[in-house]
mmCIF file with all atom_site columns, C-alpha atoms in Angstrom:
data_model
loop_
_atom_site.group_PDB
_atom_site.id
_atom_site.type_symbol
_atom_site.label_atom_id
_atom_site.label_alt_id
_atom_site.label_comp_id
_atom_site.label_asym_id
_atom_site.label_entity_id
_atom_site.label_seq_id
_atom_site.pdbx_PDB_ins_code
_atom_site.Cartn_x
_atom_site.Cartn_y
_atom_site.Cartn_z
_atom_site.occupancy
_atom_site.B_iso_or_equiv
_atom_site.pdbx_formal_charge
_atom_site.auth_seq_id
_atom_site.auth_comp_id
_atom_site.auth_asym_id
_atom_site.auth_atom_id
_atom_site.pdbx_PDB_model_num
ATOM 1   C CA . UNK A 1 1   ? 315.393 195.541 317.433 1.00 84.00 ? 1   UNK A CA 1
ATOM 2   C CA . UNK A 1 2   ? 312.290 196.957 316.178 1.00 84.00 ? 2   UNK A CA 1
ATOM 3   C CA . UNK A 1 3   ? 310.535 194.905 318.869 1.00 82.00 ? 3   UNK A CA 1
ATOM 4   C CA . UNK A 1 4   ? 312.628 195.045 321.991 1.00 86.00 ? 4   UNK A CA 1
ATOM 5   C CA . UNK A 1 5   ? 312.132 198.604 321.806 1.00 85.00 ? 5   UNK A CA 1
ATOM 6   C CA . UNK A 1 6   ? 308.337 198.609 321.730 1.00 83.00 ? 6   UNK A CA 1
ATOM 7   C CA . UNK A 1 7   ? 308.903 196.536 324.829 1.00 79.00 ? 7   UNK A CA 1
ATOM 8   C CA . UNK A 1 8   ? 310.920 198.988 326.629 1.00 82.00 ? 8   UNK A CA 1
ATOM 9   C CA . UNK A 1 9   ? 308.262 201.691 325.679 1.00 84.00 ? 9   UNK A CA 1
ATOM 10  C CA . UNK A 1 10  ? 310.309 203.741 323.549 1.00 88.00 ? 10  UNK A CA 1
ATOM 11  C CA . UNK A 1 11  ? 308.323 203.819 320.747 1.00 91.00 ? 11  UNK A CA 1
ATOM 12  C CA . UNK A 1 12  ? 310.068 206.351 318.863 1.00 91.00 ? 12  UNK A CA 1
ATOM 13  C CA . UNK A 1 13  ? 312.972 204.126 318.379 1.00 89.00 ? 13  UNK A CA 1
ATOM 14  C CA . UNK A 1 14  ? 310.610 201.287 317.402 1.00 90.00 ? 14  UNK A CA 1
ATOM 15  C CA . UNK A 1 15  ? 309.740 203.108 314.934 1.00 87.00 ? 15  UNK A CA 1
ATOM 16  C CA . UNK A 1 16  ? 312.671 204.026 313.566 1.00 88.00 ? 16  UNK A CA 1
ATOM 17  C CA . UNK A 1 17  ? 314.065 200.515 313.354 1.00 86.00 ? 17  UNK A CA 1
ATOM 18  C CA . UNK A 1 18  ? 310.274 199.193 312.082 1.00 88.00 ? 18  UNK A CA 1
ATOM 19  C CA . UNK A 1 19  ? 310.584 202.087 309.022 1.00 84.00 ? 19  UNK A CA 1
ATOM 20  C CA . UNK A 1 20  ? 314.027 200.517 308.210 1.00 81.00 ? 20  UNK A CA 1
ATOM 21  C CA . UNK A 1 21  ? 312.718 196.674 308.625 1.00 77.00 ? 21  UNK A CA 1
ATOM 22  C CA . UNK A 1 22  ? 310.663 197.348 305.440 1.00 74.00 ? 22  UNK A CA 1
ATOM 23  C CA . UNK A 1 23  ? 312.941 198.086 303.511 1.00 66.00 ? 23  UNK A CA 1
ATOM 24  C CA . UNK A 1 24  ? 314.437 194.886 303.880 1.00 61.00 ? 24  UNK A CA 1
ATOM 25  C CA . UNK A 1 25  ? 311.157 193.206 303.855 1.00 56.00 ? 25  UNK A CA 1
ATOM 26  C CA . UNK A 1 26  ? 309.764 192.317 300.917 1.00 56.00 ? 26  UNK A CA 1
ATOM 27  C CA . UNK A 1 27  ? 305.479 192.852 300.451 1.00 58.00 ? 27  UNK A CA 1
ATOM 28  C CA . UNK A 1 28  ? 305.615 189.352 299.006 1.00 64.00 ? 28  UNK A CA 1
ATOM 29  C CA . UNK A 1 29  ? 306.201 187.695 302.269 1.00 73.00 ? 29  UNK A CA 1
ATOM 30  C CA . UNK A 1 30  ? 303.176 188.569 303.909 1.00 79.00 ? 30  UNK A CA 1
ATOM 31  C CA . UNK A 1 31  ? 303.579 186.895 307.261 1.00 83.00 ? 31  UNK A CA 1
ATOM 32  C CA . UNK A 1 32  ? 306.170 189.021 307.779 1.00 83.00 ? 32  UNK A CA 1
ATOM 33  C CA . UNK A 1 33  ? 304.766 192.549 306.477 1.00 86.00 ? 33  UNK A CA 1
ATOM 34  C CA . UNK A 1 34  ? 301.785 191.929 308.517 1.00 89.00 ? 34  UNK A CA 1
ATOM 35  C CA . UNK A 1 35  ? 304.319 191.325 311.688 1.00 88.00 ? 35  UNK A CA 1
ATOM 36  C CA . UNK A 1 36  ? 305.891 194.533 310.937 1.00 88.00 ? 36  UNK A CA 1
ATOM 37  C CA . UNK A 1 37  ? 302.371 196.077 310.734 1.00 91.00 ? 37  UNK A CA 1
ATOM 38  C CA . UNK A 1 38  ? 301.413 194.765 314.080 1.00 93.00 ? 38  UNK A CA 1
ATOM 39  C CA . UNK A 1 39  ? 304.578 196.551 315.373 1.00 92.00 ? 39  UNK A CA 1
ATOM 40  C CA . UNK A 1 40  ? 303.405 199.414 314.070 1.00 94.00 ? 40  UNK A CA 1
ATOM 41  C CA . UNK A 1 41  ? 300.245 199.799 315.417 1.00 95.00 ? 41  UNK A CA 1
ATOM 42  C CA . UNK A 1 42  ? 302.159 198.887 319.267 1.00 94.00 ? 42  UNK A CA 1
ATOM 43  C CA . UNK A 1 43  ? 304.512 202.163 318.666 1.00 95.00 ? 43  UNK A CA 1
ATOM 44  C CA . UNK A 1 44  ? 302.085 204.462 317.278 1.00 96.00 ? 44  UNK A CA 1
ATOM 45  C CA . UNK A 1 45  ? 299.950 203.382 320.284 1.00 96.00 ? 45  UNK A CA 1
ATOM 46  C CA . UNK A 1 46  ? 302.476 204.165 322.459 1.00 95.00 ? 46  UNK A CA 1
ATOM 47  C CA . UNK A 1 47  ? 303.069 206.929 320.845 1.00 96.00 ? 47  UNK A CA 1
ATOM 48  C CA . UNK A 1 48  ? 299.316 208.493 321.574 1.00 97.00 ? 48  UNK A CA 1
ATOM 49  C CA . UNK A 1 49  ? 298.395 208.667 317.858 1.00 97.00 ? 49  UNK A CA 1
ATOM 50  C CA . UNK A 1 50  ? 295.554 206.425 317.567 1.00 98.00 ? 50  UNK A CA 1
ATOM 51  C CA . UNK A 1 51  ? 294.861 207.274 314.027 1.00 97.00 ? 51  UNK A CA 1
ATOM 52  C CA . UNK A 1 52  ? 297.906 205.722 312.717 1.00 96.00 ? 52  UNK A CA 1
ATOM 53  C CA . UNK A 1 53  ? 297.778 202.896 315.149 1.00 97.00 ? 53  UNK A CA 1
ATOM 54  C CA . UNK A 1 54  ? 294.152 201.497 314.103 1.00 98.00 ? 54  UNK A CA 1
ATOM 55  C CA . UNK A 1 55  ? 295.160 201.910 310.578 1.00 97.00 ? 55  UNK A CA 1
ATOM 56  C CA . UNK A 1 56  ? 298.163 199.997 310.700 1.00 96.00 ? 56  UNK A CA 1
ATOM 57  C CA . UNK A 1 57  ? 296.317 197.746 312.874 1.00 97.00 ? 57  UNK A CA 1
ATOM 58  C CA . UNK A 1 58  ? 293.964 196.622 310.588 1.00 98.00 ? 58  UNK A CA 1
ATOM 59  C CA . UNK A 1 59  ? 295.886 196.877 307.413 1.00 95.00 ? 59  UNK A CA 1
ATOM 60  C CA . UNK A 1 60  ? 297.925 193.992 309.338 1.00 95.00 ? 60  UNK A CA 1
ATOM 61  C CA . UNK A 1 61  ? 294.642 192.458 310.585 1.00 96.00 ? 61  UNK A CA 1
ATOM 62  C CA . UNK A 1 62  ? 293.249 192.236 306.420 1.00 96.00 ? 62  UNK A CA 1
ATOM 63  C CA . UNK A 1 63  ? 296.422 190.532 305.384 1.00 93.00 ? 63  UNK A CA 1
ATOM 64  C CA . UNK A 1 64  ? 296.199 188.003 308.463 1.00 95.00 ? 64  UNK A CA 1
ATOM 65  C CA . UNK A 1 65  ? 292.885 186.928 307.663 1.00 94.00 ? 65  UNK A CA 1
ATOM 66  C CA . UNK A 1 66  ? 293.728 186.489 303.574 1.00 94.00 ? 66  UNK A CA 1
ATOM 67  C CA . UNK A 1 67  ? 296.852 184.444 304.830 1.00 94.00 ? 67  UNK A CA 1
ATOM 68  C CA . UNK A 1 68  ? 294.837 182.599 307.244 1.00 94.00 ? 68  UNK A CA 1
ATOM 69  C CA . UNK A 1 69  ? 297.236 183.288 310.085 1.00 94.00 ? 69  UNK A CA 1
ATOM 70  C CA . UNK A 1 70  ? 295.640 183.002 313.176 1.00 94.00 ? 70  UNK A CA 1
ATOM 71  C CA . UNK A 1 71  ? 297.995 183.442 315.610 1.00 92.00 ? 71  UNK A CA 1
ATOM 72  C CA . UNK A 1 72  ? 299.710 186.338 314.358 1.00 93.00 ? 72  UNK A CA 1
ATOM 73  C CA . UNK A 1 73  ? 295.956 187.587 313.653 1.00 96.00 ? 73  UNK A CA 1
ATOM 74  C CA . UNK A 1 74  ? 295.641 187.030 317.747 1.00 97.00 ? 74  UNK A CA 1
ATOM 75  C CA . UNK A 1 75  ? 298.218 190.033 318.387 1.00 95.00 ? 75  UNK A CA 1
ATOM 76  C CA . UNK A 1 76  ? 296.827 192.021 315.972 1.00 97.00 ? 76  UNK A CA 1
ATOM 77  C CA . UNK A 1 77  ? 293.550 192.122 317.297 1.00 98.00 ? 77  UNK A CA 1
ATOM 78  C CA . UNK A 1 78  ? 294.738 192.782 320.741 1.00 97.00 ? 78  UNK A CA 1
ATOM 79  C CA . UNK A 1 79  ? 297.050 195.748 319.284 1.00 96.00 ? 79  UNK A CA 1
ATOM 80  C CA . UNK A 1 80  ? 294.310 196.853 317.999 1.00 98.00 ? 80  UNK A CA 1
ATOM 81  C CA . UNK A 1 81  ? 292.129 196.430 321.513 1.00 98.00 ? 81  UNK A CA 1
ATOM 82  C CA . UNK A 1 82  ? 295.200 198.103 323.291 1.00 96.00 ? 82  UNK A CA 1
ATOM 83  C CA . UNK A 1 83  ? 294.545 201.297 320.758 1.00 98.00 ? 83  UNK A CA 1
ATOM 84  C CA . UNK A 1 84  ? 291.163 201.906 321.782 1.00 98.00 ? 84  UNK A CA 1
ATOM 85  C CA . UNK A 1 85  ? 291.697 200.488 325.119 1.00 96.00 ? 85  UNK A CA 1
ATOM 86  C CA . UNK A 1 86  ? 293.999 203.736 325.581 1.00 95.00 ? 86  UNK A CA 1
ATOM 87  C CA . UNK A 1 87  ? 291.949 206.177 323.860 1.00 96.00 ? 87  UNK A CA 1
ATOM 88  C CA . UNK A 1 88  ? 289.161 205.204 326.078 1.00 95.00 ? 88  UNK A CA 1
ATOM 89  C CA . UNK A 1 89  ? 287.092 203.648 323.783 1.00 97.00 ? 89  UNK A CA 1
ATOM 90  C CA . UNK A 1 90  ? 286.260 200.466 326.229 1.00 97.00 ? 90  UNK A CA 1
ATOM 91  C CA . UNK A 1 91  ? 283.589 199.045 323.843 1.00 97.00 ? 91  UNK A CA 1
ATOM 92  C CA . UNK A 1 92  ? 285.513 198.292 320.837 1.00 98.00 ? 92  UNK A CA 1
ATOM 93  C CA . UNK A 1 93  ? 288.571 197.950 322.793 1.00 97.00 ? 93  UNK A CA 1
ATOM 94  C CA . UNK A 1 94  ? 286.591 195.044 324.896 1.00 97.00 ? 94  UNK A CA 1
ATOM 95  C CA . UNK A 1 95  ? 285.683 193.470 321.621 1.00 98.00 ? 95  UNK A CA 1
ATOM 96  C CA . UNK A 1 96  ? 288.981 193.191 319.827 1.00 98.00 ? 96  UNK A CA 1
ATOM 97  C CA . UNK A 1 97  ? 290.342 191.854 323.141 1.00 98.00 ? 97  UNK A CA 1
ATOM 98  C CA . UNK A 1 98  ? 287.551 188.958 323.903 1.00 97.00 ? 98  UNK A CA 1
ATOM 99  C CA . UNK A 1 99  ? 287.998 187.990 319.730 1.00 98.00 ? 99  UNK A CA 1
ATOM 100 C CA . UNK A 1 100 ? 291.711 187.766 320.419 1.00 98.00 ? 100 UNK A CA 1
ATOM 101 C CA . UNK A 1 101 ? 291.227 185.734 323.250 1.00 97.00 ? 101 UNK A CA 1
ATOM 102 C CA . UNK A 1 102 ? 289.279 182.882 321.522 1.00 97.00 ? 102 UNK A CA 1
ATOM 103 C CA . UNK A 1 103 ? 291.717 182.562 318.852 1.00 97.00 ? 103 UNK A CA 1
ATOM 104 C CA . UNK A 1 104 ? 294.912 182.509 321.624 1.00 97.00 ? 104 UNK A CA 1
ATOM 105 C CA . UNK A 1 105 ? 292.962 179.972 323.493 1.00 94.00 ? 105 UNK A CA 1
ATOM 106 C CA . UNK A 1 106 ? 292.900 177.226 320.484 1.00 95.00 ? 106 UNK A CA 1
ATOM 107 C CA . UNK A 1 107 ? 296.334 178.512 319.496 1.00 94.00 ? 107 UNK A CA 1
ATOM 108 C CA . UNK A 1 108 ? 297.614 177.014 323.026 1.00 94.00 ? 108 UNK A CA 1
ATOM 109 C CA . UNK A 1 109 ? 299.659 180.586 323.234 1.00 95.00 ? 109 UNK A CA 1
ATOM 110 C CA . UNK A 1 110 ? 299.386 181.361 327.062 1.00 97.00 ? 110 UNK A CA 1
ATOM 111 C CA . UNK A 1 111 ? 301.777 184.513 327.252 1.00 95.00 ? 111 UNK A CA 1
ATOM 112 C CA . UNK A 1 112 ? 299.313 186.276 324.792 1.00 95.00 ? 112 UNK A CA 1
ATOM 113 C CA . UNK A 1 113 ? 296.197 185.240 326.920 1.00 97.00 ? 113 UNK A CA 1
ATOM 114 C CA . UNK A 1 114 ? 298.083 186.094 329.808 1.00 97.00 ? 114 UNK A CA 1
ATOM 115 C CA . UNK A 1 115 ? 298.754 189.476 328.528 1.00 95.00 ? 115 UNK A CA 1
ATOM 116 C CA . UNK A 1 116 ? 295.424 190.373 326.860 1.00 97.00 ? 116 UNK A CA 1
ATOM 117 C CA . UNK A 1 117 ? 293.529 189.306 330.005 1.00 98.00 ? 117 UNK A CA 1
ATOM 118 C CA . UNK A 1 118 ? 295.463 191.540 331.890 1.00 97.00 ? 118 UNK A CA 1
ATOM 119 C CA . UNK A 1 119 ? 294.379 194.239 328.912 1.00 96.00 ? 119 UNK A CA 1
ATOM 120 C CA . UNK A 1 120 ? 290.761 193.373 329.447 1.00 96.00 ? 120 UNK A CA 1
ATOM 121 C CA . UNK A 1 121 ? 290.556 193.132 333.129 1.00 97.00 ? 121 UNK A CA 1
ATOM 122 C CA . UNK A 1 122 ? 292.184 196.917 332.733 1.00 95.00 ? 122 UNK A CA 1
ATOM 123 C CA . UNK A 1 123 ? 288.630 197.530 330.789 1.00 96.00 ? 123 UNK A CA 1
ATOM 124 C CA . UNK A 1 124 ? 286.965 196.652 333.601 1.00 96.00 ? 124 UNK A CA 1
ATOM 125 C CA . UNK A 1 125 ? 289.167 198.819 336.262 1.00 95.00 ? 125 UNK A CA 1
ATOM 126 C CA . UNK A 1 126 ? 288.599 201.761 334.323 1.00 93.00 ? 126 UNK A CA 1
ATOM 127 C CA . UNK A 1 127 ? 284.698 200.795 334.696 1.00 94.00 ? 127 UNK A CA 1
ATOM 128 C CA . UNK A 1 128 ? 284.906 200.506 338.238 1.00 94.00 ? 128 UNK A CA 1
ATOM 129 C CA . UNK A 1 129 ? 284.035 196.911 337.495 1.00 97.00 ? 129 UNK A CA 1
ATOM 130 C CA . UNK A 1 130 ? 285.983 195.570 340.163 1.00 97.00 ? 130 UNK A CA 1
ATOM 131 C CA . UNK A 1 131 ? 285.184 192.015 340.770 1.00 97.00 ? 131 UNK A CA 1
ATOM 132 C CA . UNK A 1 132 ? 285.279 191.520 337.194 1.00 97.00 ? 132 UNK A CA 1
ATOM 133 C CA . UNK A 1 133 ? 288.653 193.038 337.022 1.00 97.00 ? 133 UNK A CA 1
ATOM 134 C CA . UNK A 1 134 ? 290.170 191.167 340.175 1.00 97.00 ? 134 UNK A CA 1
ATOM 135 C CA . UNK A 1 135 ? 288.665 187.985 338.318 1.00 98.00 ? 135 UNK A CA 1
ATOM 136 C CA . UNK A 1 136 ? 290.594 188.556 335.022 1.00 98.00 ? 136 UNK A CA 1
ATOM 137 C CA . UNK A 1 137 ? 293.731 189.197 336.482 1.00 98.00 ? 137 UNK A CA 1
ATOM 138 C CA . UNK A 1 138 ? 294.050 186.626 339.111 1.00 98.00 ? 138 UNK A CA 1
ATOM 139 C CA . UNK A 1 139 ? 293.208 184.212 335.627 1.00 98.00 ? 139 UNK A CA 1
ATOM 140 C CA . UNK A 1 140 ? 296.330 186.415 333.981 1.00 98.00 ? 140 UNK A CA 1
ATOM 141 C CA . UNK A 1 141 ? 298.495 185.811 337.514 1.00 97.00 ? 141 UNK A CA 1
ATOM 142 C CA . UNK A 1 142 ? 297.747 181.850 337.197 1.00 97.00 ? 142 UNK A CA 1
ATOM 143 C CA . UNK A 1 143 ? 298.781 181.950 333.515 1.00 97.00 ? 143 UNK A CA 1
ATOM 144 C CA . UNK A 1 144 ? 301.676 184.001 333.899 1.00 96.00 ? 144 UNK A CA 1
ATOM 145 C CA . UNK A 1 145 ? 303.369 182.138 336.668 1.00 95.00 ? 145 UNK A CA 1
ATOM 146 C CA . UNK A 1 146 ? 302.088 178.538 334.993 1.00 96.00 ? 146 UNK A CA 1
ATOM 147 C CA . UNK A 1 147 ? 304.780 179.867 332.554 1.00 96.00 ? 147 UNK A CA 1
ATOM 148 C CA . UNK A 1 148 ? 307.175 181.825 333.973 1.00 94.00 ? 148 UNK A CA 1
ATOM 149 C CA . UNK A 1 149 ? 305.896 184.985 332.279 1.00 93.00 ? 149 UNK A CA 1
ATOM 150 C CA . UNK A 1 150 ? 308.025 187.555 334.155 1.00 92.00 ? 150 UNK A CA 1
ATOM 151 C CA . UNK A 1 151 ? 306.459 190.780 332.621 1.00 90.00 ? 151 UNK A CA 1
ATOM 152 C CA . UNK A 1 152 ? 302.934 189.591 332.739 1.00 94.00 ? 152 UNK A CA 1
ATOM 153 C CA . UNK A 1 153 ? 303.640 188.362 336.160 1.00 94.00 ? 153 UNK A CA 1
ATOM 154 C CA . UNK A 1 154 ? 304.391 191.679 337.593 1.00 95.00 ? 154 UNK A CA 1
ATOM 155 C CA . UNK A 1 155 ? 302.028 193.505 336.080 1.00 95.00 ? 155 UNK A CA 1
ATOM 156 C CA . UNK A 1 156 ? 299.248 191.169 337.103 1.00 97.00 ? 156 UNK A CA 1
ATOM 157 C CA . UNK A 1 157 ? 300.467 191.728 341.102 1.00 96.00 ? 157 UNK A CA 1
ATOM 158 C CA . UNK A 1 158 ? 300.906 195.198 340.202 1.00 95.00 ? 158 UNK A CA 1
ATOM 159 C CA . UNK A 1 159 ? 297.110 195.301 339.372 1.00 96.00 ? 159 UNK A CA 1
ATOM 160 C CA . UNK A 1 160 ? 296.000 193.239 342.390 1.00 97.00 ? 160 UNK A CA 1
ATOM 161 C CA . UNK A 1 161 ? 297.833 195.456 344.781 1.00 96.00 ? 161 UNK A CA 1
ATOM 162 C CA . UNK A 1 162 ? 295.744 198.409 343.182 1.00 96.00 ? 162 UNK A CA 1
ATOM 163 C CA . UNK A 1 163 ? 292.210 196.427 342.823 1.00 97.00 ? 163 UNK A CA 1
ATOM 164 C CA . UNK A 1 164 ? 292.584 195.281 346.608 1.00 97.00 ? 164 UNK A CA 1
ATOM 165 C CA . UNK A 1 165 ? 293.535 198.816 347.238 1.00 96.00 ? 165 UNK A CA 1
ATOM 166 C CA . UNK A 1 166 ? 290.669 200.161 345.952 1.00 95.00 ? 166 UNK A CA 1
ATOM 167 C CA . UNK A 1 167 ? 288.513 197.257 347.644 1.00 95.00 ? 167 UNK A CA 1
ATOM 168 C CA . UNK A 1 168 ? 289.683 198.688 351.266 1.00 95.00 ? 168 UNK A CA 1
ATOM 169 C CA . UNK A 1 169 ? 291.414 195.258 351.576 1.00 95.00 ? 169 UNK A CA 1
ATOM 170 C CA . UNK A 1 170 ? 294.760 196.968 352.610 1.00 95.00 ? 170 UNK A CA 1
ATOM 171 C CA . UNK A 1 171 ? 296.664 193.310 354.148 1.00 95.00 ? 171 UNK A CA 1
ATOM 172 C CA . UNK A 1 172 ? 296.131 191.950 350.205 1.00 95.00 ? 172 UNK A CA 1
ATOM 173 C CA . UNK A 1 173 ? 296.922 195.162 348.401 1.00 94.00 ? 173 UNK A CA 1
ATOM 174 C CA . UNK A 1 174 ? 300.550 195.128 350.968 1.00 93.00 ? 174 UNK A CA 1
ATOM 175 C CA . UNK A 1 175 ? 301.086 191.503 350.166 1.00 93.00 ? 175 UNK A CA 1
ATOM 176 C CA . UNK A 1 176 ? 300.591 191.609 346.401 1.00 94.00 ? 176 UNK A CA 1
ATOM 177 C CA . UNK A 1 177 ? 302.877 195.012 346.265 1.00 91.00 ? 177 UNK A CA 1
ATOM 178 C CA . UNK A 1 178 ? 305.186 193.157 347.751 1.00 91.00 ? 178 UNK A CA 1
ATOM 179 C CA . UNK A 1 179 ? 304.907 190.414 345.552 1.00 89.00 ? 179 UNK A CA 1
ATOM 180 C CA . UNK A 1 180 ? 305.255 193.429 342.882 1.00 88.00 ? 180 UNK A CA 1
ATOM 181 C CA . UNK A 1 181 ? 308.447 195.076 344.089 1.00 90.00 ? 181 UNK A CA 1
ATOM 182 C CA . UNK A 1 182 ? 309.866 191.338 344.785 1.00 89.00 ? 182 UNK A CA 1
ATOM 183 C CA . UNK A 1 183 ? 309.096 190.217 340.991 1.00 85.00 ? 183 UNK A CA 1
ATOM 184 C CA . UNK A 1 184 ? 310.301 193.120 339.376 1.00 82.00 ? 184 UNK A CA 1
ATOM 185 C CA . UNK A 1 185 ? 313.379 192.818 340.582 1.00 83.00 ? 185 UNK A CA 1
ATOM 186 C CA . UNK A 1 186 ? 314.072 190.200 338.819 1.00 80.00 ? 186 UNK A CA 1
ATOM 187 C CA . UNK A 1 187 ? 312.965 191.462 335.949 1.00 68.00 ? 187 UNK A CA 1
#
């Protein structure tokens, strides 16, 4: 439940439901404690309080690496990018993100580099970096419809509408808006 609601952005509630998850969680099954963590750090992110975010962030990201769990390890670090991604530190933020990104590329898991490309290529927005940005995304775009990724699909159009925006290209910004208001609808 825990986890729906940190998709829905009501992080309150996720946390709520996360606080209650340990208690029927035992710390002897690490795998899931450090998932729990990982939600953590995604609601207090959400939330604004970075503080608690980074520390539940890497708490999760220590007992990932003793348990040798890499893909779980992959969403940690790219919580943990997303935290200083929206506290505008783009430096560390860019590193957790590109570290994630080599482990979800042996992992095979193509919904997670779909949606920490689209984290990074938001990196390079912020930093007026646009061709880098337009880059990342269309890779994100080509992922997410690959695989029928419906959330990281409309996002990704979302951000091309804006980067081509922003580019003075007006007829691709209109057709990718489109694209945008078409796809989430469905959603």
């Amino acid at each position: 439940i825990a986890v729906l609601y940190n998709q829905q952005e009501q992080y309150a509630d996720a946390l709520s439901y996360l606080q209650k998850s340990l208690n029927f969680r035992y710390k002897d099954d690490g795998h899931a404690y450090a998932a729990a963590l990982v939600n953590f750090c995604r609601a207090y992110t959400g939330l604004g309080d970075f503080e608690n975010a980074l520390q539940y962030g890497f708490e999760s990201l220590s007992l990932l690496e003793k348990l040798d769990d890499k893909a779980t390890s992959a969403h940690a670090l790219a919580q943990i990018g997303n935290a200083f991604l929206k506290k505008n530190d783009f430096y560390n933020a860019q590193n957790y993100f590109q570290k994630s990104l080599e482990i979800l590329s042996c992992t095979g898991d193509l919904r997670g580099e779909a949606e920490t490309t689209l984290l990074l290529a938001e990196i390079f927005l912020a930093r007026q970096n646009l061709e880098e940005a337009l880059k990342l995304t269309h890779q994100a775009l080509d992922i997410s419809t690959e695989i029928s990724a419906q959330n990281e699909l409309v996002r990704a159009q979302e951000l091309l509408a804006y980067i081509y925006k922003e580019q003075g290209n007006s007829d691709l910004a209109y057709d990718y808006l489109k694209g945008y208001i078409k796809s989430k609808e469905k959603s």
